[in-house]
């Protein structure tokens, strides 16, 4: 009786969840599919809207978690970190403050209760957070599929080498 209840429960779960990558679809077909949220993330990076880029990647992780989606969110964390380094080296603290506001402001309510913070403090807090989150999401991607994660990181490494001063303003061509 207990085994038949387990079987019914598992079958019910399969019916509720439907077929998909968890049920035998090859990972390559999932990784290669176009993803609207990830396309938007690239546009947001070009615009310098790092909060929305993170949100777009997170939405894709929520909808269809994969190595590709975890690598994308890790890449955005790295892009924020590199952009902050670039701004601080050029002593563009007003731009650091703008980035802080971009990451902190989300709702109209924030206009009447604004997040405060000095630019240099904001830089340190943001960098520490994005570095930690990048490590976490990179580890998740590696756990899902190390060879695919390595392939995607190889693409971004080439992108960074080809665009050393601006790589954080967009994603590698194969990711678009």
Tab-separated table of C-alpha atoms in Angstrom:
chain	number	residue	atom	x	y	z
A	1	UNK	CA	0.000	0.000	0.000
A	2	UNK	CA	2.787	2.425	0.916
A	3	UNK	CA	4.652	1.730	-2.344
A	4	UNK	CA	1.533	2.351	-4.429
A	5	UNK	CA	0.968	5.655	-2.608
A	6	UNK	CA	4.552	6.673	-3.375
A	7	UNK	CA	4.079	5.724	-7.020
A	8	UNK	CA	0.877	7.770	-7.277
A	9	UNK	CA	2.590	10.724	-5.578
A	10	UNK	CA	5.559	10.586	-7.959
A	11	UNK	CA	3.301	10.289	-11.018
A	12	UNK	CA	1.236	13.210	-9.757
A	13	UNK	CA	4.384	15.275	-9.358
A	14	UNK	CA	5.492	14.405	-12.893
A	15	UNK	CA	2.096	15.451	-14.276
A	16	UNK	CA	2.134	18.714	-12.288
A	17	UNK	CA	5.663	19.650	-13.299
A	18	UNK	CA	5.353	18.506	-16.882
A	19	UNK	CA	8.177	17.289	-19.065
A	20	UNK	CA	11.337	19.295	-19.209
A	21	UNK	CA	15.019	19.179	-18.500
A	22	UNK	CA	14.506	17.413	-15.186
A	23	UNK	CA	12.724	14.608	-17.010
A	24	UNK	CA	15.268	13.582	-19.590
A	25	UNK	CA	15.575	16.467	-22.023
A	26	UNK	CA	19.236	16.919	-22.959
A	27	UNK	CA	20.916	19.823	-21.192
A	28	UNK	CA	22.335	21.126	-24.472
A	29	UNK	CA	18.874	21.827	-25.873
A	30	UNK	CA	17.957	23.760	-22.755
A	31	UNK	CA	21.218	25.724	-22.667
A	32	UNK	CA	20.949	26.625	-26.341
A	33	UNK	CA	17.402	27.960	-26.230
A	34	UNK	CA	16.876	31.691	-26.586
A	35	UNK	CA	16.006	33.356	-23.295
A	36	UNK	CA	14.207	36.646	-23.310
A	37	UNK	CA	15.317	37.593	-19.797
A	38	UNK	CA	18.984	36.988	-20.608
A	39	UNK	CA	18.675	39.046	-23.796
A	40	UNK	CA	17.203	41.846	-21.699
A	41	UNK	CA	20.047	41.469	-19.202
A	42	UNK	CA	22.528	42.283	-21.959
A	43	UNK	CA	20.565	45.401	-22.933
A	44	UNK	CA	20.465	46.478	-19.288
A	45	UNK	CA	24.244	46.032	-19.027
A	46	UNK	CA	24.772	48.205	-22.101
A	47	UNK	CA	22.541	50.854	-20.500
A	48	UNK	CA	24.385	50.564	-17.182
A	49	UNK	CA	21.210	49.376	-15.418
A	50	UNK	CA	22.876	46.745	-13.271
A	51	UNK	CA	19.890	46.253	-10.942
A	52	UNK	CA	17.620	45.279	-13.813
A	53	UNK	CA	20.363	43.106	-15.336
A	54	UNK	CA	20.560	41.185	-12.056
A	55	UNK	CA	16.769	40.982	-11.834
A	56	UNK	CA	16.513	39.667	-15.415
A	57	UNK	CA	19.085	36.955	-14.699
A	58	UNK	CA	17.397	36.074	-11.415
A	59	UNK	CA	14.043	35.817	-13.205
A	60	UNK	CA	15.569	33.361	-15.669
A	61	UNK	CA	17.058	31.327	-12.798
A	62	UNK	CA	13.612	31.213	-11.195
A	63	UNK	CA	11.915	30.199	-14.467
A	64	UNK	CA	14.503	27.800	-15.886
A	65	UNK	CA	17.562	27.190	-13.696
A	66	UNK	CA	20.577	26.021	-15.679
A	67	UNK	CA	24.331	26.340	-15.888
A	68	UNK	CA	23.855	29.130	-18.405
A	69	UNK	CA	21.578	31.170	-16.141
A	70	UNK	CA	23.881	30.839	-13.128
A	71	UNK	CA	26.885	31.831	-15.258
A	72	UNK	CA	24.990	34.867	-16.542
A	73	UNK	CA	24.145	36.133	-13.055
A	74	UNK	CA	27.745	35.491	-11.966
A	75	UNK	CA	28.936	37.466	-14.976
A	76	UNK	CA	26.713	40.413	-13.989
A	77	UNK	CA	28.147	40.322	-10.455
A	78	UNK	CA	31.657	40.369	-11.947
A	79	UNK	CA	30.653	43.217	-14.273
A	80	UNK	CA	29.476	45.317	-11.321
A	81	UNK	CA	32.733	44.605	-9.497
A	82	UNK	CA	34.836	45.578	-12.541
A	83	UNK	CA	32.781	48.707	-13.185
A	84	UNK	CA	33.297	49.810	-9.575
A	85	UNK	CA	37.043	49.221	-9.895
A	86	UNK	CA	37.098	51.238	-13.111
A	87	UNK	CA	35.172	54.126	-11.550
A	88	UNK	CA	37.298	54.218	-8.400
A	89	UNK	CA	40.569	54.166	-10.370
A	90	UNK	CA	39.337	57.166	-12.323
A	91	UNK	CA	38.016	58.734	-9.092
A	92	UNK	CA	34.528	59.094	-10.523
A	93	UNK	CA	32.821	58.895	-7.160
A	94	UNK	CA	29.657	60.568	-8.409
A	95	UNK	CA	29.233	57.613	-10.800
A	96	UNK	CA	29.800	55.179	-7.914
A	97	UNK	CA	27.011	56.958	-6.085
A	98	UNK	CA	24.793	56.672	-9.171
A	99	UNK	CA	25.507	52.938	-9.335
A	100	UNK	CA	24.652	52.641	-5.656
A	101	UNK	CA	21.364	54.416	-6.295
A	102	UNK	CA	20.667	52.219	-9.321
A	103	UNK	CA	21.124	49.109	-7.201
A	104	UNK	CA	19.247	50.480	-4.183
A	105	UNK	CA	16.236	52.161	-5.796
A	106	UNK	CA	13.476	49.884	-6.930
A	107	UNK	CA	10.089	51.367	-6.146
A	108	UNK	CA	8.550	54.857	-6.109
A	109	UNK	CA	8.563	54.516	-2.305
A	110	UNK	CA	12.350	54.869	-2.481
A	111	UNK	CA	11.923	58.451	-3.672
A	112	UNK	CA	10.559	59.520	-0.303
A	113	UNK	CA	12.751	57.198	1.748
A	114	UNK	CA	16.031	57.236	-0.170
A	115	UNK	CA	18.912	54.924	0.674
A	116	UNK	CA	21.863	56.916	1.914
A	117	UNK	CA	25.557	56.274	1.880
A	118	UNK	CA	28.777	57.844	0.889
A	119	UNK	CA	30.150	56.806	-2.467
A	120	UNK	CA	33.361	55.238	-1.147
A	121	UNK	CA	31.499	53.276	1.510
A	122	UNK	CA	28.916	52.226	-1.053
A	123	UNK	CA	31.698	50.982	-3.334
A	124	UNK	CA	33.162	48.769	-0.619
A	125	UNK	CA	29.784	47.396	0.435
A	126	UNK	CA	28.651	46.688	-3.120
A	127	UNK	CA	31.947	45.092	-4.146
A	128	UNK	CA	32.023	42.813	-1.128
A	129	UNK	CA	28.443	41.720	-1.772
A	130	UNK	CA	28.817	41.120	-5.507
A	131	UNK	CA	32.075	39.207	-5.027
A	132	UNK	CA	30.430	36.925	-2.475
A	133	UNK	CA	27.322	36.404	-4.614
A	134	UNK	CA	29.459	35.757	-7.706
A	135	UNK	CA	31.297	32.995	-5.841
A	136	UNK	CA	27.991	31.429	-4.777
A	137	UNK	CA	26.366	31.507	-8.227
A	138	UNK	CA	29.554	30.282	-9.946
A	139	UNK	CA	29.673	27.312	-7.571
A	140	UNK	CA	26.025	26.536	-8.342
A	141	UNK	CA	26.702	26.601	-12.084
A	142	UNK	CA	29.696	24.304	-11.646
A	143	UNK	CA	27.640	21.860	-9.594
A	144	UNK	CA	25.036	21.686	-12.365
A	145	UNK	CA	27.480	20.998	-15.204
A	146	UNK	CA	31.189	21.699	-14.835
A	147	UNK	CA	32.096	21.253	-18.509
A	148	UNK	CA	29.328	23.627	-19.650
A	149	UNK	CA	30.322	26.158	-16.981
A	150	UNK	CA	33.938	25.931	-18.141
A	151	UNK	CA	32.873	26.459	-21.771
A	152	UNK	CA	30.826	29.547	-20.892
A	153	UNK	CA	33.634	30.981	-18.748
A	154	UNK	CA	36.046	30.455	-21.620
A	155	UNK	CA	33.761	32.606	-23.795
A	156	UNK	CA	33.629	35.369	-21.202
A	157	UNK	CA	37.393	35.228	-20.689
A	158	UNK	CA	37.881	35.810	-24.421
A	159	UNK	CA	35.332	38.647	-24.284
A	160	UNK	CA	37.164	40.299	-21.383
A	161	UNK	CA	40.506	39.990	-23.185
A	162	UNK	CA	39.062	41.527	-26.356
A	163	UNK	CA	37.366	44.386	-24.436
A	164	UNK	CA	39.552	45.065	-21.377
A	165	UNK	CA	38.285	48.605	-20.743
A	166	UNK	CA	34.574	48.037	-21.375
A	167	UNK	CA	33.728	44.334	-21.044
A	168	UNK	CA	31.305	45.023	-18.193
A	169	UNK	CA	29.047	47.084	-20.489
A	170	UNK	CA	27.728	43.984	-22.259
A	171	UNK	CA	27.893	40.227	-22.579
A	172	UNK	CA	29.990	38.062	-24.890
A	173	UNK	CA	28.621	37.851	-28.433
A	174	UNK	CA	27.634	34.155	-28.189
A	175	UNK	CA	25.503	34.970	-25.132
A	176	UNK	CA	23.360	37.594	-26.872
